Amino acid sequence: MSVMNVRPTRPVRSRRRITGAAVAIAATLGLVSLSACSAMSSDGRTADGKLQVIASFYPLEFLAKEIGGDHVKVTGLTKPGVEPHDLELTPKQTGSLADAGAIVYLKGLQPAVDEAIKQSGNKHIADAASLTSLEKHGNEVDGHHHTTGDNHSGSSGDEDSSGDEHGHEGHAHEDGSADPHIWLDPVKYAEVAKGVATTLGKADPDHKADYEKNATALGTKLDALNKKFAEGLKNRASDTFITTHAAFGYLAERYGLTEEAISGVDPESEPSAARMKDLHKLAEDHHVSTVFFETLANPATAKTLAKDLKLKTDVLDPLEGITDDSRGHDYFEVMESNLAALRKALGTK
């Protein structure tokens, strides 16, 4: 993968930080409160024998369900309508991590989850950030220097990023500055799916073949989605789109677009006056027609910018959660809606 020139961005962080000490206390309370049910499910299975899988937020919850199928019961830590960066765990949620059959998360996105998983001692952990390559993206990502056809694989998923092997430590996202939004690139998302299947297979060897088969089928669907985006975004009038926050850097790279974000990777960070001035000029110079906002973040700044420039507004969903306001019921439906919105905004023929 070629190296892009991107503006540096501040580390990804939650607006409501939870300290390591607080998580440790919550873990203790959670383990005590769950001691009764832990005795019954210490093997990480439900009463009817399904593998209990905990996923940190929607994109990984979707993967776990698609790959696990009827063999798993998946519980998401981030409820619908909650901005994932803001998540604070309850003692019950924290305690449940130790008893889960497997955990699927993305290190660096949710500090409270990172710390709780570290405390859990669980041995079957899939860290999505270790299953593909992460990059640093700023407010601007120019995808013209990226070869869209390449499959820039990270880990193949052969090494289980489990707690005993510390497979999820020491990656580029460790300093918190890498862009975590890998699920918005179907190619990277498929790479993560393979690694999740590997972790589920180690946690539940009896159904390993089924997990691998399901991951392959999901990969085929994601490949078709990738091709649909590549074809659908050809012959466009403009390459540049403006979004609320820098969630679409990998998507921009994949399809040769330029993302201009009002804020950085944190959706609630406030843009500077200089940044707003830059966006005014960029919108005029690159014939931008639309300012995108999203369902889980405050749209006020995006709508103000659009009003000042007499531009349209529309939704481009970063798919951090599915709500009643989402333009689709699952990952694929919302991604199709995103493609339609981009085609309209970029003036594709």
Tab-separated table of C-alpha atoms in Angstrom:
chain	number	residue	atom	x	y	z
A	1	MET	CA	0.000	0.000	0.000
A	2	SER	CA	1.392	3.394	-0.906
A	3	VAL	CA	1.862	5.948	1.823
A	4	MET	CA	-0.618	8.817	1.747
A	5	ASN	CA	-0.006	12.358	2.865
A	6	VAL	CA	-2.578	12.973	5.533
A	7	ARG	CA	-2.925	15.636	8.144
A	8	PRO	CA	-2.135	14.380	11.632
A	9	THR	CA	-5.058	13.871	13.929
A	10	ARG	CA	-5.311	13.674	17.653
A	11	PRO	CA	-5.649	10.258	19.298
A	12	VAL	CA	-8.968	8.471	19.301
A	13	ARG	CA	-10.445	8.775	22.743
A	14	SER	CA	-13.733	8.628	24.517
A	15	ARG	CA	-15.259	11.876	25.686
A	16	ARG	CA	-16.020	10.275	29.000
A	17	ARG	CA	-12.868	8.442	30.009
A	18	ILE	CA	-13.051	5.619	32.464
A	19	THR	CA	-9.899	4.996	34.467
A	20	GLY	CA	-8.161	1.669	34.885
A	21	ALA	CA	-8.956	1.722	38.584
A	22	ALA	CA	-12.634	2.318	37.883
A	23	VAL	CA	-12.734	-0.578	35.441
A	24	ALA	CA	-10.999	-2.833	37.947
A	25	ILE	CA	-13.610	-1.962	40.570
A	26	ALA	CA	-16.401	-2.520	38.053
A	27	ALA	CA	-14.878	-5.848	37.097
A	28	THR	CA	-14.814	-6.951	40.718
A	29	LEU	CA	-18.422	-5.895	41.270
A	30	GLY	CA	-19.466	-7.503	38.015
A	31	LEU	CA	-17.789	-10.788	38.806
A	32	VAL	CA	-19.384	-10.873	42.234
A	33	SER	CA	-22.837	-10.056	40.861
A	34	LEU	CA	-22.494	-12.740	38.230
A	35	SER	CA	-20.954	-15.428	40.422
A	36	ALA	CA	-24.120	-17.500	40.490
A	37	CYS	CA	-24.589	-17.602	36.726
A	38	SER	CA	-20.830	-17.958	36.195
A	39	ALA	CA	-20.935	-21.319	37.917
A	40	MET	CA	-23.466	-22.489	35.368
A	41	SER	CA	-21.787	-21.026	32.283
A	42	SER	CA	-18.079	-21.170	33.066
A	43	ASP	CA	-17.520	-23.060	29.809
A	44	GLY	CA	-18.707	-20.040	27.841
A	45	ARG	CA	-21.917	-21.662	26.649
A	46	THR	CA	-25.609	-21.026	27.041
A	47	ALA	CA	-27.975	-23.521	28.641
A	48	ASP	CA	-28.736	-24.972	25.202
A	49	GLY	CA	-25.055	-25.378	24.343
A	50	LYS	CA	-24.437	-22.362	22.123
A	51	LEU	CA	-21.130	-20.506	22.308
A	52	GLN	CA	-21.572	-17.192	24.127
A	53	VAL	CA	-19.920	-14.439	22.094
A	54	ILE	CA	-19.613	-10.824	23.231
A	55	ALA	CA	-19.045	-8.168	20.557
A	56	SER	CA	-18.021	-4.616	21.409
A	57	PHE	CA	-20.203	-2.755	18.881
A	58	TYR	CA	-22.413	-3.253	15.830
A	59	PRO	CA	-19.960	-4.024	12.972
A	60	LEU	CA	-18.355	-6.789	15.024
A	61	GLU	CA	-21.687	-7.986	16.377
A	62	PHE	CA	-22.852	-8.369	12.771
A	63	LEU	CA	-19.715	-10.338	11.855
A	64	ALA	CA	-20.060	-12.650	14.838
A	65	LYS	CA	-23.690	-13.424	14.012
A	66	GLU	CA	-23.026	-14.000	10.317
A	67	ILE	CA	-20.049	-16.265	10.979
A	68	GLY	CA	-21.369	-18.001	14.084
A	69	GLY	CA	-24.821	-18.739	12.717
A	70	ASP	CA	-26.918	-21.115	14.803
A	71	HIS	CA	-23.919	-22.197	16.881
A	72	VAL	CA	-23.550	-18.926	18.790
A	73	LYS	CA	-25.461	-16.463	20.928
A	74	VAL	CA	-24.061	-12.984	20.337
A	75	THR	CA	-24.419	-10.124	22.819
A	76	GLY	CA	-23.412	-6.575	21.907
A	77	LEU	CA	-21.927	-4.254	24.516
A	78	THR	CA	-22.998	-1.086	22.676
A	79	LYS	CA	-26.760	-0.718	22.547
A	80	PRO	CA	-28.585	0.817	19.533
A	81	GLY	CA	-28.454	4.602	19.540
A	82	VAL	CA	-25.303	4.839	21.685
A	83	GLU	CA	-22.257	6.438	20.073
A	84	PRO	CA	-19.588	3.703	20.506
A	85	HIS	CA	-16.798	6.092	21.522
A	86	ASP	CA	-18.926	7.139	24.507
A	87	LEU	CA	-19.555	3.667	25.885
A	88	GLU	CA	-19.283	3.103	29.627
A	89	LEU	CA	-19.673	-0.482	30.784
A	90	THR	CA	-21.940	-1.589	33.590
A	91	PRO	CA	-20.490	-3.924	36.239
A	92	LYS	CA	-22.632	-6.711	34.781
A	93	GLN	CA	-21.213	-6.180	31.294
A	94	THR	CA	-17.674	-6.069	32.631
A	95	GLY	CA	-18.137	-9.270	34.595
A	96	SER	CA	-19.677	-11.079	31.634
A	97	LEU	CA	-16.443	-10.789	29.657
A	98	ALA	CA	-14.680	-13.348	31.838
A	99	ASP	CA	-17.380	-15.965	31.241
A	100	ALA	CA	-17.836	-15.429	27.502
A	101	GLY	CA	-16.876	-18.210	25.138
A	102	ALA	CA	-15.260	-15.627	22.862
A	103	ILE	CA	-14.904	-11.842	22.568
A	104	VAL	CA	-14.772	-9.786	19.376
A	105	TYR	CA	-13.669	-6.143	19.653
A	106	LEU	CA	-11.548	-3.417	18.049
A	107	LYS	CA	-8.762	-2.185	20.266
A	108	GLY	CA	-8.340	1.594	20.316
A	109	LEU	CA	-11.950	2.510	19.566
A	110	GLN	CA	-13.485	2.154	23.034
A	111	PRO	CA	-11.034	2.663	25.922
A	112	ALA	CA	-13.469	1.328	28.526
A	113	VAL	CA	-13.848	-1.910	26.570
A	114	ASP	CA	-10.094	-2.237	26.038
A	115	GLU	CA	-9.393	-2.042	29.759
A	116	ALA	CA	-12.216	-4.387	30.734
A	117	ILE	CA	-11.085	-7.039	28.243
A	118	LYS	CA	-7.538	-6.772	29.535
A	119	GLN	CA	-8.851	-7.418	33.052
A	120	SER	CA	-11.101	-10.301	31.976
A	121	GLY	CA	-8.468	-12.975	31.442
A	122	ASN	CA	-10.506	-14.431	28.578
A	123	LYS	CA	-8.428	-16.648	26.288
A	124	HIS	CA	-10.466	-16.395	23.080
A	125	ILE	CA	-10.280	-12.802	21.879
A	126	ALA	CA	-10.442	-11.524	18.307
A	127	ASP	CA	-9.105	-7.976	18.013
A	128	ALA	CA	-10.214	-6.639	14.627
A	129	ALA	CA	-7.368	-4.117	14.644
A	130	SER	CA	-4.848	-6.972	14.538
A	131	LEU	CA	-6.578	-8.761	11.660
A	132	THR	CA	-5.989	-6.123	8.978
A	133	SER	CA	-3.718	-3.111	8.487
A	134	LEU	CA	-4.598	0.208	10.117
A	135	GLU	CA	-3.440	3.641	8.981
A	136	LYS	CA	-3.346	7.152	10.363
A	137	HIS	CA	-5.928	9.433	8.792
A	138	GLY	CA	-6.497	13.107	9.455
A	139	ASN	CA	-9.309	15.452	8.496
A	140	GLU	CA	-8.367	14.983	4.850
A	141	VAL	CA	-7.810	11.656	3.096
A	142	ASP	CA	-6.871	11.664	-0.583
A	143	GLY	CA	-7.514	8.260	-2.100
A	144	HIS	CA	-5.935	9.047	-5.468
A	145	HIS	CA	-2.609	7.564	-4.396
A	146	HIS	CA	-4.225	4.285	-3.350
A	147	THR	CA	-4.530	1.268	-5.644
A	148	THR	CA	-8.097	0.154	-5.215
A	149	GLY	CA	-7.624	-3.312	-6.609
A	150	ASP	CA	-4.977	-4.402	-4.119
A	151	ASN	CA	-5.848	-6.628	-1.227
A	152	HIS	CA	-3.683	-5.229	1.540
A	153	SER	CA	-3.986	-8.057	3.971
A	154	GLY	CA	-3.053	-7.846	7.585
A	155	SER	CA	-3.079	-10.993	9.663
A	156	SER	CA	-4.732	-13.958	8.013
A	157	GLY	CA	-6.290	-14.823	11.325
A	158	ASP	CA	-4.079	-17.903	11.800
A	159	GLU	CA	-2.852	-16.530	15.096
A	160	ASP	CA	-5.627	-16.245	17.654
A	161	SER	CA	-5.383	-12.817	19.274
A	162	SER	CA	-6.267	-14.327	22.602
A	163	GLY	CA	-5.456	-13.086	26.041
A	164	ASP	CA	-2.911	-15.791	26.831
A	165	GLU	CA	-0.865	-15.102	23.709
A	166	HIS	CA	-1.275	-11.324	23.789
A	167	GLY	CA	-1.888	-11.452	20.064
A	168	HIS	CA	-3.840	-8.201	20.195
A	169	GLU	CA	-1.011	-6.101	21.598
A	170	GLY	CA	1.730	-4.073	19.963
A	171	HIS	CA	-0.008	-3.025	16.731
A	172	ALA	CA	-0.015	0.323	14.978
A	173	HIS	CA	-3.187	1.397	16.728
A	174	GLU	CA	-1.542	1.092	20.132
A	175	ASP	CA	-0.857	4.837	20.311
A	176	GLY	CA	-4.507	5.558	19.603
A	177	SER	CA	-3.802	7.611	16.473
A	178	ALA	CA	-4.764	5.062	13.828
A	179	ASP	CA	-8.135	5.237	12.107
A	180	PRO	CA	-10.343	2.406	13.455
A	181	HIS	CA	-13.121	2.577	10.809
A	182	ILE	CA	-11.949	-0.487	8.871
A	183	TRP	CA	-15.449	-1.964	8.448
A	184	LEU	CA	-16.339	0.745	5.909
A	185	ASP	CA	-13.887	-0.841	3.462
A	186	PRO	CA	-15.451	-4.172	2.377
A	187	VAL	CA	-12.017	-5.632	1.610
A	188	LYS	CA	-10.656	-4.945	5.082
A	189	TYR	CA	-13.912	-6.090	6.658
A	190	ALA	CA	-13.553	-9.432	4.862
A	191	GLU	CA	-10.035	-9.795	6.255
A	192	VAL	CA	-11.389	-9.265	9.751
A	193	ALA	CA	-14.098	-11.873	9.121
A	194	LYS	CA	-11.463	-14.542	8.468
A	195	GLY	CA	-9.767	-13.789	11.772
A	196	VAL	CA	-13.047	-13.853	13.683
A	197	ALA	CA	-13.792	-17.288	12.213
A	198	THR	CA	-10.402	-18.506	13.418
A	199	THR	CA	-11.072	-17.328	16.973
A	200	LEU	CA	-14.545	-18.900	17.053
A	201	GLY	CA	-13.082	-22.134	15.721
A	202	LYS	CA	-10.531	-22.253	18.534
A	203	ALA	CA	-13.201	-21.532	21.130
A	204	ASP	CA	-15.557	-24.128	19.625
A	205	PRO	CA	-13.543	-26.707	17.626
A	206	ASP	CA	-16.593	-28.900	16.942
A	207	HIS	CA	-17.988	-26.232	14.625
A	208	LYS	CA	-14.738	-24.871	13.189
A	209	ALA	CA	-15.596	-25.981	9.651
A	210	ASP	CA	-18.951	-24.207	9.785
A	211	TYR	CA	-17.356	-20.968	10.972
A	212	GLU	CA	-14.826	-21.081	8.154
A	213	LYS	CA	-17.553	-21.860	5.613
A	214	ASN	CA	-19.694	-18.964	6.848
A	215	ALA	CA	-16.738	-16.569	6.761
A	216	THR	CA	-16.004	-17.587	3.180
A	217	ALA	CA	-19.635	-16.990	2.194
A	218	LEU	CA	-19.575	-13.595	3.897
A	219	GLY	CA	-16.319	-12.778	2.117
A	220	THR	CA	-17.989	-13.523	-1.215
A	221	LYS	CA	-20.808	-11.088	-0.403
A	222	LEU	CA	-18.307	-8.434	0.667
A	223	ASP	CA	-16.338	-8.917	-2.552
A	224	ALA	CA	-19.543	-8.335	-4.521
A	225	LEU	CA	-20.192	-5.176	-2.478
A	226	ASN	CA	-16.658	-3.961	-3.168
A	227	LYS	CA	-17.172	-4.434	-6.900
A	228	LYS	CA	-20.525	-2.663	-6.740
A	229	PHE	CA	-18.897	0.367	-5.086
A	230	ALA	CA	-16.012	0.407	-7.570
A	231	GLU	CA	-18.363	0.234	-10.549
A	232	GLY	CA	-20.989	2.552	-9.083
A	233	LEU	CA	-18.527	5.353	-8.348
A	234	LYS	CA	-17.035	5.505	-11.838
A	235	ASN	CA	-17.672	8.438	-14.190
A	236	ARG	CA	-18.267	10.962	-11.421
A	237	ALA	CA	-18.265	14.728	-11.689
A	238	SER	CA	-16.390	15.249	-8.407
A	239	ASP	CA	-14.074	13.162	-6.233
A	240	THR	CA	-14.533	15.151	-3.020
A	241	PHE	CA	-17.104	14.707	-0.278
A	242	ILE	CA	-17.511	16.451	3.086
A	243	THR	CA	-18.516	14.496	6.199
A	244	THR	CA	-19.193	15.202	9.857
A	245	HIS	CA	-16.180	13.228	11.078
A	246	ALA	CA	-13.311	11.328	9.512
A	247	ALA	CA	-14.912	7.890	9.380
A	248	PHE	CA	-14.634	7.243	5.652
A	249	GLY	CA	-10.877	7.360	5.069
A	250	TYR	CA	-10.532	3.691	4.136
A	251	LEU	CA	-13.546	3.920	1.834
A	252	ALA	CA	-12.062	7.009	0.175
A	253	GLU	CA	-8.762	5.215	-0.360
A	254	ARG	CA	-10.388	2.121	-1.773
A	255	TYR	CA	-12.339	3.993	-4.451
A	256	GLY	CA	-10.052	6.916	-5.242
A	257	LEU	CA	-12.096	9.589	-3.482
A	258	THR	CA	-11.123	12.502	-1.249
A	259	GLU	CA	-12.742	12.745	2.168
A	260	GLU	CA	-12.854	16.155	3.822
A	261	ALA	CA	-14.048	15.853	7.418
A	262	ILE	CA	-15.383	18.707	9.508
A	263	SER	CA	-13.805	17.122	12.599
A	264	GLY	CA	-11.307	14.298	13.063
A	265	VAL	CA	-11.968	10.658	13.923
A	266	ASP	CA	-13.780	11.800	17.069
A	267	PRO	CA	-17.294	12.741	15.890
A	268	GLU	CA	-17.856	15.306	18.640
A	269	SER	CA	-14.594	17.236	18.410
A	270	GLU	CA	-15.127	20.877	17.487
A	271	PRO	CA	-13.649	22.155	14.203
A	272	SER	CA	-11.473	25.252	14.338
A	273	ALA	CA	-12.342	28.471	12.550
A	274	ALA	CA	-9.439	27.810	10.193
A	275	ARG	CA	-10.822	24.381	9.347
A	276	MET	CA	-14.244	25.816	8.562
A	277	LYS	CA	-12.610	28.428	6.322
A	278	ASP	CA	-10.705	25.663	4.523
A	279	LEU	CA	-13.921	23.729	3.973
A	280	HIS	CA	-15.616	26.761	2.432
A	281	LYS	CA	-12.809	27.050	-0.119
A	282	LEU	CA	-12.629	23.301	-0.746
A	283	ALA	CA	-16.345	23.077	-1.400
A	284	GLU	CA	-16.123	25.833	-4.001
A	285	ASP	CA	-12.914	24.614	-5.653
A	286	HIS	CA	-14.022	20.976	-5.942
A	287	HIS	CA	-17.674	21.551	-6.840
A	288	VAL	CA	-18.981	19.852	-3.712
A	289	SER	CA	-22.763	19.575	-3.831
A	290	THR	CA	-23.553	17.933	-0.497
A	291	VAL	CA	-22.460	18.008	3.139
A	292	PHE	CA	-22.974	14.660	4.820
A	293	PHE	CA	-24.010	14.155	8.425
A	294	GLU	CA	-24.728	10.934	10.316
A	295	THR	CA	-27.337	9.365	12.551
A	296	LEU	CA	-25.443	9.092	15.863
A	297	ALA	CA	-23.584	12.427	15.909
A	298	ASN	CA	-24.852	15.992	16.245
A	299	PRO	CA	-25.534	17.328	12.715
A	300	ALA	CA	-25.584	21.019	13.688
A	301	THR	CA	-22.141	21.972	12.329
A	302	ALA	CA	-22.663	20.071	9.077
A	303	LYS	CA	-26.032	21.721	8.522
A	304	THR	CA	-24.617	25.165	9.314
A	305	LEU	CA	-21.813	24.668	6.797
A	306	ALA	CA	-24.281	23.508	4.151
A	307	LYS	CA	-26.548	26.481	4.803
A	308	ASP	CA	-23.659	28.951	4.553
A	309	LEU	CA	-22.594	27.480	1.208
A	310	LYS	CA	-26.132	26.837	-0.048
A	311	LEU	CA	-25.383	23.120	-0.386
A	312	LYS	CA	-27.585	20.077	0.115
A	313	THR	CA	-27.350	17.788	3.135
A	314	ASP	CA	-27.663	14.027	3.236
A	315	VAL	CA	-26.811	11.074	5.480
A	316	LEU	CA	-23.609	9.058	5.090
A	317	ASP	CA	-23.786	6.428	7.795
A	318	PRO	CA	-20.530	5.274	9.467
A	319	LEU	CA	-22.397	2.146	10.569
A	320	GLU	CA	-21.324	2.342	14.195
A	321	GLY	CA	-24.827	1.239	15.163
A	322	ILE	CA	-28.228	0.432	13.678
A	323	THR	CA	-31.237	2.467	14.840
A	324	ASP	CA	-34.758	3.194	13.615
A	325	ASP	CA	-33.249	6.128	11.707
A	326	SER	CA	-30.777	3.954	9.802
A	327	ARG	CA	-31.322	3.576	6.071
A	328	GLY	CA	-31.344	-0.194	6.255
A	329	HIS	CA	-31.668	-3.041	8.711
A	330	ASP	CA	-28.131	-4.435	8.510
A	331	TYR	CA	-24.592	-3.755	7.291
A	332	PHE	CA	-25.248	-4.526	3.639
A	333	GLU	CA	-28.455	-2.509	3.375
A	334	VAL	CA	-26.864	0.570	4.955
A	335	MET	CA	-23.760	0.278	2.777
A	336	GLU	CA	-26.013	0.150	-0.293
A	337	SER	CA	-27.695	3.331	0.966
A	338	ASN	CA	-24.281	4.939	1.441
A	339	LEU	CA	-23.355	4.062	-2.133
A	340	ALA	CA	-26.565	5.626	-3.434
A	341	ALA	CA	-25.912	8.802	-1.409
A	342	LEU	CA	-22.330	9.063	-2.680
A	343	ARG	CA	-23.370	8.501	-6.287
A	344	LYS	CA	-25.893	11.308	-6.032
A	345	ALA	CA	-23.506	13.705	-4.279
A	346	LEU	CA	-20.567	13.028	-6.622
A	347	GLY	CA	-22.643	13.295	-9.779
A	348	THR	CA	-22.055	9.825	-11.190
A	349	LYS	CA	-23.490	9.066	-14.606
